[in-house]
Coordinates of N, CA and C in Angstrom, one line a residue:
M1 N 94.9 109.0 86.2 CA 94.4 107.7 85.8 C 93.8 107.0 87.0
K2 N 92.7 106.4 86.9 CA 91.9 105.8 88.0 C 92.7 104.7 88.7
V3 N 93.3 103.7 87.9 CA 94.0 102.6 88.5 C 95.2 103.1 89.3
Y4 N 95.9 104.1 88.8 CA 97.0 104.7 89.5 C 96.6 105.2 90.9
R5 N 95.5 105.9 91.0 CA 95.1 106.4 92.3 C 94.7 105.2 93.2
K6 N 94.1 104.2 92.6 CA 93.7 103.0 93.5 C 95.0 102.3 93.9
D7 N 96.0 102.2 93.1 CA 97.3 101.6 93.5 C 97.8 102.4 94.7
N8 N 97.8 103.7 94.6 CA 98.3 104.6 95.7 C 97.5 104.4 96.9
Q9 N 96.1 104.4 96.8 CA 95.2 104.2 97.9 C 95.5 102.8 98.6
L10 N 95.7 101.8 97.8 CA 96.0 100.5 98.3 C 97.2 100.5 99.1
L11 N 98.3 101.1 98.6 CA 99.6 101.1 99.3 C 99.5 101.9 100.5
D12 N 98.8 103.0 100.5 CA 98.6 103.9 101.7 C 97.9 103.1 102.8
I13 N 96.9 102.3 102.5 CA 96.2 101.4 103.5 C 97.2 100.3 104.0
I14 N 97.9 99.7 103.1 CA 98.8 98.6 103.5 C 99.9 99.2 104.5
R15 N 100.3 100.4 104.2 CA 101.4 101.0 105.1 C 100.8 101.3 106.5
Q16 N 99.5 101.3 106.6 CA 98.9 101.5 108.0 C 99.0 100.2 108.8
S17 N 99.4 99.1 108.2 CA 99.4 97.8 108.9 C 100.9 97.4 109.0
P18 N 101.5 97.6 110.2 CA 102.9 97.2 110.3 C 103.2 95.7 110.0
E19 N 102.2 94.9 110.3 CA 102.3 93.4 110.0 C 102.5 93.1 108.5
L20 N 101.7 93.8 107.7 CA 101.8 93.6 106.3 C 103.1 94.1 105.7
V21 N 103.4 95.3 106.1 CA 104.7 95.9 105.7 C 105.9 95.1 106.1
E22 N 105.9 94.7 107.3 CA 107.0 93.9 107.8 C 107.1 92.5 107.1
T23 N 106.0 91.9 106.8 CA 106.0 90.6 106.1 C 106.5 90.8 104.6
I24 N 106.1 91.9 104.0 CA 106.6 92.2 102.6 C 108.1 92.4 102.7
R25 N 108.6 93.2 103.7 CA 110.0 93.5 103.8 C 110.8 92.2 104.1
V26 N 110.3 91.4 105.0 CA 111.0 90.1 105.3 C 111.1 89.2 104.1
C27 N 110.1 89.1 103.4 CA 110.1 88.2 102.2 C 111.2 88.7 101.2
S28 N 111.3 90.0 101.1 CA 112.4 90.6 100.2 C 113.7 90.3 100.8
E29 N 113.9 90.4 102.1 CA 115.2 90.2 102.8 C 115.6 88.8 102.7
I30 N 114.7 87.8 102.8 CA 115.1 86.4 102.7 C 115.2 85.9 101.3
K31 N 115.0 86.9 100.3 CA 115.2 86.6 98.9 C 114.2 85.5 98.4
L32 N 113.0 85.6 98.9 CA 111.9 84.7 98.4 C 111.8 85.0 96.9
P33 N 111.9 84.0 96.1 CA 111.9 84.3 94.6 C 110.5 84.6 94.1
N34 N 110.5 85.8 93.4 CA 109.3 86.2 92.6 C 108.1 86.1 93.5
Y35 N 108.1 86.7 94.7 CA 107.0 86.6 95.7 C 106.1 87.8 95.6
Y36 N 104.9 87.5 96.2 CA 103.9 88.6 96.5 C 103.2 88.2 97.9
L37 N 103.0 89.2 98.7 CA 102.0 89.1 99.7 C 100.7 89.3 99.0
A38 N 99.8 88.4 99.1 CA 98.7 88.4 98.2 C 97.4 87.9 98.7
G39 N 96.3 87.9 97.9 CA 95.1 87.2 98.2 C 94.4 87.8 99.4
G40 N 93.9 87.0 100.3 CA 93.1 87.3 101.4 C 93.7 88.4 102.4
A41 N 95.0 88.3 102.6 CA 95.6 89.2 103.5 C 95.4 90.7 103.0
I42 N 95.6 90.9 101.7 CA 95.4 92.2 101.1 C 93.9 92.6 101.1
T43 N 93.1 91.8 100.4 CA 91.7 92.1 100.2 C 91.0 92.3 101.5
Q44 N 91.2 91.4 102.5 CA 90.4 91.5 103.7 C 90.9 92.7 104.5
C45 N 92.1 93.1 104.4 CA 92.6 94.3 105.1 C 91.9 95.5 104.5
I46 N 91.7 95.6 103.1 CA 91.0 96.7 102.5 C 89.6 96.7 102.9
W47 N 88.9 95.5 102.9 CA 87.5 95.4 103.3 C 87.4 95.9 104.7
N48 N 88.3 95.6 105.6 CA 88.2 96.1 107.0 C 88.4 97.6 107.0
Y49 N 89.3 98.1 106.3 CA 89.5 99.6 106.2 C 88.2 100.2 105.8
L50 N 87.6 99.7 104.7 CA 86.3 100.3 104.2 C 85.2 100.1 105.2
S51 N 85.2 99.1 106.0 CA 84.2 98.8 107.0 C 84.5 99.5 108.3
E52 N 85.6 100.3 108.4 CA 86.0 101.0 109.6 C 86.2 100.0 110.8
R53 N 86.9 98.9 110.5 CA 87.3 97.9 111.5 C 88.8 97.9 111.6
P54 N 89.3 97.3 112.6 CA 90.8 97.1 112.7 C 91.2 96.4 111.4
L55 N 92.3 96.8 110.8 CA 92.7 96.3 109.5 C 92.9 94.8 109.4
L56 N 93.3 94.2 110.5 CA 93.6 92.7 110.4 C 92.5 91.9 111.1
E57 N 91.4 92.5 111.4 CA 90.2 91.7 112.0 C 89.8 90.7 111.0
N58 N 89.5 89.5 111.4 CA 89.1 88.4 110.6 C 90.1 87.9 109.6
V59 N 91.3 88.4 109.6 CA 92.4 87.9 108.7 C 93.0 86.7 109.4
K60 N 92.9 85.5 108.8 CA 93.3 84.3 109.5 C 94.8 84.1 109.4
D61 N 95.4 84.5 108.2 CA 96.8 84.3 108.0 C 97.2 85.3 106.9
L62 N 98.5 85.4 106.7 CA 99.1 86.2 105.6 C 99.5 85.3 104.5
D63 N 98.9 85.4 103.3 CA 99.2 84.6 102.2 C 100.4 85.2 101.4
V64 N 101.4 84.4 101.2 CA 102.5 84.8 100.4 C 102.7 83.7 99.3
V65 N 102.8 84.1 98.1 CA 103.0 83.2 97.0 C 104.3 83.6 96.3
Y66 N 105.0 82.5 95.8 CA 106.2 82.8 95.1 C 106.3 81.7 94.0
F67 N 107.4 81.8 93.2 CA 107.6 80.9 92.1 C 109.0 80.4 92.1
E68 N 109.2 79.1 92.3 CA 110.6 78.6 92.2 C 110.4 77.2 91.6
P69 N 110.7 77.0 90.3 CA 110.5 75.7 89.7 C 111.5 74.7 90.3
K70 N 111.1 73.4 90.2 CA 111.9 72.3 90.5 C 112.4 72.3 91.9
T71 N 111.5 72.7 92.8 CA 111.8 72.6 94.3 C 110.7 71.8 94.9
H72 N 111.1 71.2 96.0 CA 110.1 70.4 96.8 C 109.3 71.2 97.7
S73 N 108.2 70.7 98.1 CA 107.3 71.5 99.0 C 108.0 71.8 100.4
S74 N 109.0 71.0 100.7 CA 109.7 71.3 102.0 C 110.4 72.7 101.9
S75 N 110.7 73.2 100.7 CA 111.2 74.6 100.6 C 110.2 75.6 101.1
E76 N 108.9 75.4 100.8 CA 107.8 76.2 101.3 C 107.9 76.3 102.8
N77 N 108.0 75.1 103.5 CA 108.1 75.1 104.9 C 109.3 75.8 105.4
N78 N 110.4 75.6 104.8 CA 111.7 76.3 105.2 C 111.5 77.8 105.1
Y79 N 110.9 78.3 104.0 CA 110.7 79.8 103.9 C 109.7 80.3 104.9
A80 N 108.7 79.5 105.2 CA 107.7 79.9 106.2 C 108.3 80.0 107.6
V81 N 109.2 79.0 107.9 CA 109.8 79.0 109.2 C 110.7 80.2 109.3
I82 N 111.5 80.5 108.3 CA 112.5 81.6 108.3 C 111.7 82.9 108.4
A83 N 110.7 83.1 107.6 CA 109.9 84.3 107.6 C 109.3 84.5 109.0
S84 N 108.7 83.5 109.5 CA 108.0 83.6 110.8 C 109.0 83.9 112.0
Q85 N 110.2 83.5 111.9 CA 111.2 83.8 112.9 C 111.7 85.2 112.8
R86 N 111.6 85.8 111.6 CA 112.1 87.1 111.3 C 111.1 88.3 111.6
V87 N 109.8 87.9 111.6 CA 108.8 89.0 111.8 C 108.6 89.1 113.3
S88 N 108.1 90.3 113.7 CA 107.8 90.5 115.2 C 106.3 90.2 115.5
H89 N 105.5 90.1 114.5 CA 104.1 89.8 114.8 C 103.9 88.3 114.9
H90 N 102.7 87.9 115.3 CA 102.3 86.5 115.5 C 101.3 85.9 114.5
L91 N 101.0 86.6 113.5 CA 100.1 86.1 112.5 C 100.7 85.0 111.7
P92 N 100.0 83.9 111.4 CA 100.6 82.8 110.6 C 100.9 83.3 109.2
I93 N 102.0 82.9 108.7 CA 102.4 83.2 107.3 C 102.3 82.0 106.5
D94 N 101.4 82.0 105.5 CA 101.2 80.8 104.7 C 101.9 81.0 103.3
I95 N 103.0 80.3 103.1 CA 103.8 80.5 101.9 C 103.6 79.3 101.0
K96 N 103.2 79.7 99.7 CA 103.0 78.6 98.7 C 103.8 78.9 97.5
N97 N 104.5 77.9 97.0 CA 105.2 77.9 95.7 C 104.2 77.6 94.6
Q98 N 103.9 78.6 93.8 CA 102.9 78.4 92.7 C 103.4 77.4 91.7
A99 N 104.7 77.1 91.7 CA 105.2 76.1 90.7 C 104.7 74.7 91.1
N100 N 104.3 74.5 92.4 CA 103.8 73.2 92.8 C 102.3 73.1 93.1
I101 N 101.6 74.1 92.8 CA 100.1 74.1 93.2 C 99.4 73.0 92.4
H102 N 99.8 72.7 91.2 CA 99.0 71.7 90.4 C 99.2 70.3 91.0
T103 N 100.2 70.1 91.9 CA 100.4 68.7 92.5 C 99.4 68.4 93.5
W104 N 98.7 69.4 94.1 CA 97.8 69.1 95.2 C 96.4 69.8 95.0
Y105 N 96.3 70.6 94.1 CA 95.1 71.4 93.9 C 93.8 70.6 93.7
E106 N 93.9 69.6 92.9 CA 92.7 68.7 92.6 C 92.3 68.0 93.8
R107 N 93.2 67.5 94.6 CA 92.8 66.8 95.9 C 92.1 67.8 96.8
K108 N 92.5 69.0 96.9 CA 91.9 69.9 97.8 C 90.6 70.6 97.3
F109 N 90.6 70.9 96.0 CA 89.5 71.7 95.4 C 88.7 70.9 94.4
G110 N 89.0 69.7 94.1 CA 88.3 68.9 93.1 C 88.3 69.3 91.7
Q111 N 89.3 70.1 91.4 CA 89.4 70.5 90.0 C 90.9 70.5 89.6
R112 N 91.2 69.9 88.4 CA 92.5 69.8 87.9 C 92.9 71.1 87.3
I113 N 94.2 71.5 87.5 CA 94.7 72.7 86.9 C 96.1 72.3 86.2
T114 N 96.4 73.0 85.2 CA 97.7 72.8 84.6 C 98.8 73.5 85.4
P115 N 100.0 73.1 85.3 CA 101.1 73.8 86.0 C 101.2 75.3 85.6
Y116 N 101.5 76.1 86.6 CA 101.7 77.5 86.3 C 103.1 77.8 85.8
E117 N 103.3 78.7 84.9 CA 104.6 79.0 84.5 C 105.3 80.2 85.2
C118 N 104.5 80.9 86.0 CA 105.0 82.0 86.9 C 104.0 82.3 88.0
V119 N 104.4 83.0 88.9 CA 103.6 83.3 90.1 C 102.3 84.1 89.6
E120 N 102.5 85.0 88.7 CA 101.4 85.9 88.2 C 100.3 85.0 87.6
V121 N 100.6 83.9 86.9 CA 99.6 83.1 86.3 C 98.7 82.5 87.4
G122 N 99.4 82.1 88.6 CA 98.6 81.6 89.7 C 97.6 82.7 90.2
I123 N 98.1 83.9 90.4 CA 97.3 85.0 90.9 C 96.1 85.3 89.9
D124 N 96.4 85.1 88.6 CA 95.4 85.4 87.6 C 94.2 84.4 87.7
S125 N 94.4 83.3 88.4 CA 93.4 82.3 88.5 C 92.5 82.5 89.7
W126 N 92.8 83.5 90.5 CA 92.0 83.8 91.7 C 90.8 84.6 91.5
L127 N 89.9 84.7 92.5 CA 88.7 85.6 92.4 C 89.3 87.0 92.1
P128 N 88.6 87.8 91.2 CA 89.2 89.1 90.9 C 89.4 90.0 92.1
A129 N 88.6 90.0 93.1 CA 88.8 90.9 94.3 C 90.0 90.4 95.1
F130 N 90.4 89.2 94.9 CA 91.6 88.6 95.7 C 92.8 88.6 94.8
A131 N 92.7 88.8 93.5 CA 93.9 88.7 92.7 C 94.7 89.9 92.7
V132 N 95.3 90.1 93.9 CA 96.1 91.3 94.2 C 97.3 90.9 94.9
G133 N 98.5 91.3 94.5 CA 99.7 91.0 95.2 C 100.6 92.2 95.3
V134 N 101.3 92.3 96.4 CA 102.2 93.4 96.7 C 103.6 92.9 97.1
R135 N 104.6 93.5 96.5 CA 106.0 93.1 96.9 C 106.9 94.3 96.8
Y136 N 108.1 94.2 97.4 CA 109.1 95.2 97.2 C 109.9 94.8 96.0
H137 N 110.2 95.8 95.2 CA 111.1 95.7 94.1 C 111.9 97.0 94.0
K138 N 113.2 96.8 94.2 CA 114.1 98.0 94.3 C 113.6 99.0 95.3
R139 N 113.3 98.6 96.5 CA 112.9 99.4 97.6 C 111.6 100.2 97.4
T140 N 110.8 99.7 96.4 CA 109.5 100.3 96.2 C 108.5 99.2 96.2
M141 N 107.3 99.5 96.9 CA 106.2 98.5 96.9 C 105.5 98.6 95.5
N142 N 105.4 97.4 94.9 CA 104.7 97.3 93.6 C 103.5 96.5 93.8
V143 N 102.5 96.8 92.9 CA 101.2 96.1 93.0 C 101.0 95.3 91.7
Y144 N 100.6 94.0 91.8 CA 100.2 93.2 90.7 C 98.7 93.0 90.9
A145 N 97.9 93.4 89.9 CA 96.4 93.2 90.0 C 95.8 93.1 88.6
P146 N 95.8 91.8 88.1 CA 95.4 91.6 86.7 C 94.0 92.0 86.4
F147 N 93.1 92.1 87.4 CA 91.7 92.5 87.1 C 91.5 93.9 87.6
G148 N 92.5 94.6 88.0 CA 92.3 95.9 88.6 C 91.9 95.8 90.1
L149 N 91.6 96.9 90.6 CA 91.4 97.0 92.1 C 89.9 97.3 92.4
E150 N 89.1 97.5 91.4 CA 87.8 98.0 91.6 C 86.9 97.1 92.4
D151 N 86.9 95.8 92.0 CA 86.1 94.8 92.8 C 86.5 94.8 94.3
M152 N 87.8 94.9 94.5 CA 88.2 94.9 95.9 C 87.7 96.1 96.7
F153 N 87.9 97.3 96.0 CA 87.5 98.5 96.7 C 86.0 98.7 96.7
N154 N 85.3 98.1 95.8 CA 83.8 98.2 95.8 C 83.2 97.0 96.6
M155 N 84.0 96.2 97.2 CA 83.5 95.0 98.0 C 82.6 94.1 97.1
I156 N 83.1 93.8 95.9 CA 82.3 92.9 95.0 C 83.1 91.6 94.9
V157 N 82.5 90.5 95.1 CA 83.1 89.2 94.8 C 82.4 88.6 93.6
R158 N 83.2 88.2 92.6 CA 82.7 87.6 91.4 C 83.6 86.4 91.1
P159 N 83.0 85.4 90.4 CA 83.7 84.2 90.2 C 84.8 84.4 89.1
N160 N 85.8 83.5 89.2 CA 86.8 83.3 88.2 C 86.8 81.8 87.9
K161 N 86.2 81.4 86.9 CA 86.0 80.0 86.6 C 87.2 79.2 86.1
R162 N 88.3 79.9 86.0 CA 89.5 79.2 85.5 C 90.0 78.1 86.4
A163 N 89.9 78.2 87.7 CA 90.4 77.2 88.6 C 89.6 76.9 89.8
M164 N 88.3 77.1 89.7 CA 87.4 76.9 90.8 C 86.1 76.3 90.4
S165 N 85.5 75.5 91.3 CA 84.2 75.0 91.0 C 83.1 75.9 91.6
K166 N 81.9 75.7 91.2 CA 80.8 76.5 91.7 C 80.6 76.2 93.2
T167 N 80.8 74.9 93.6 CA 80.6 74.5 95.0 C 81.6 75.3 95.9
N168 N 82.9 75.3 95.5 CA 83.9 76.0 96.3 C 83.7 77.5 96.3
Y169 N 83.2 78.0 95.2 CA 82.9 79.5 95.1 C 81.8 79.8 96.1
D170 N 80.8 79.0 96.1 CA 79.6 79.3 97.0 C 80.1 79.2 98.4
L171 N 80.9 78.2 98.8 CA 81.4 78.1 100.2 C 82.2 79.3 100.6
M172 N 83.1 79.7 99.7 CA 83.9 80.8 100.0 C 83.1 82.1 100.2
C173 N 82.1 82.3 99.3 CA 81.3 83.5 99.4 C 80.4 83.5 100.6
D174 N 80.0 82.3 101.1 CA 79.2 82.3 102.3 C 80.0 82.7 103.5
G175 N 81.3 82.3 103.5 CA 82.2 82.7 104.6 C 82.5 84.2 104.6
Y176 N 82.8 84.7 103.4 CA 83.1 86.1 103.3 C 81.8 87.0 103.7
S177 N 80.7 86.6 103.2 CA 79.4 87.3 103.5 C 79.1 87.3 105.0
K178 N 79.4 86.3 105.7 CA 79.2 86.3 107.2 C 80.1 87.3 107.9
R179 N 81.4 87.4 107.4 CA 82.3 88.3 108.0 C 82.2 89.8 107.5
W180 N 81.7 89.9 106.3 CA 81.5 91.3 105.7 C 80.1 91.3 105.0
P181 N 79.1 91.5 105.8 CA 77.7 91.4 105.3 C 77.4 92.4 104.1
Q182 N 78.1 93.4 104.0 CA 77.9 94.4 103.0 C 78.5 94.1 101.6
L183 N 79.1 92.9 101.5 CA 79.7 92.5 100.2 C 78.6 92.3 99.2
E184 N 78.9 92.6 98.0 CA 78.0 92.2 96.9 C 78.6 91.0 96.2
V185 N 77.9 89.9 96.2 CA 78.3 88.6 95.7 C 77.6 88.4 94.3
I186 N 78.4 88.3 93.3 CA 77.9 88.0 92.0 C 77.8 86.5 91.9
G187 N 76.6 86.0 91.5 CA 76.4 84.5 91.4 C 77.2 83.9 90.3
W188 N 77.5 82.6 90.6 CA 78.3 81.8 89.6 C 77.7 81.8 88.2
D189 N 76.4 81.7 88.2 CA 75.7 81.6 86.9 C 75.4 83.0 86.3
D190 N 75.8 84.1 87.0 CA 75.5 85.4 86.5 C 76.7 86.0 85.7
I191 N 77.7 85.2 85.5 CA 78.9 85.6 84.7 C 78.9 84.8 83.4

């Protein structure tokens, strides 16, 4: 099955990055609830692999998302501090509780969103190439990819209009295209 092979290929590439593996392991060890190492950290690592670059080149931070209802944003900071102290690498770890995203999303991105009921619903709102999360479950790395892995492996960026404006999409795509000129960007109005 095609997706199964892509899952294996994704995990094989991730295993080549000690920083990613260590971050996933530490998140499991500190019992970060319902977490994933996700988004840009995964996608950009794959794009670097496909571009024959160092795996973490142009990766600004490691995005970790989790879901813990009824907690304050200070919990995010506590988890980030603990995780950063436990890893041996020096990449920033950006930890976000998807249960709280709706409280600040409109201020940052200009679009109102409804509260998410689980971490996966948050990931479902991302650009398809970035809607990929990896975590340990019972000592095995598991992948969550609601749109599959084809866009990521084919270096295609397409909009997901659920939680993003055209302006933000265009800005993000400009930045990605500068770092990975071979990307195929699907226009906002082409979907």
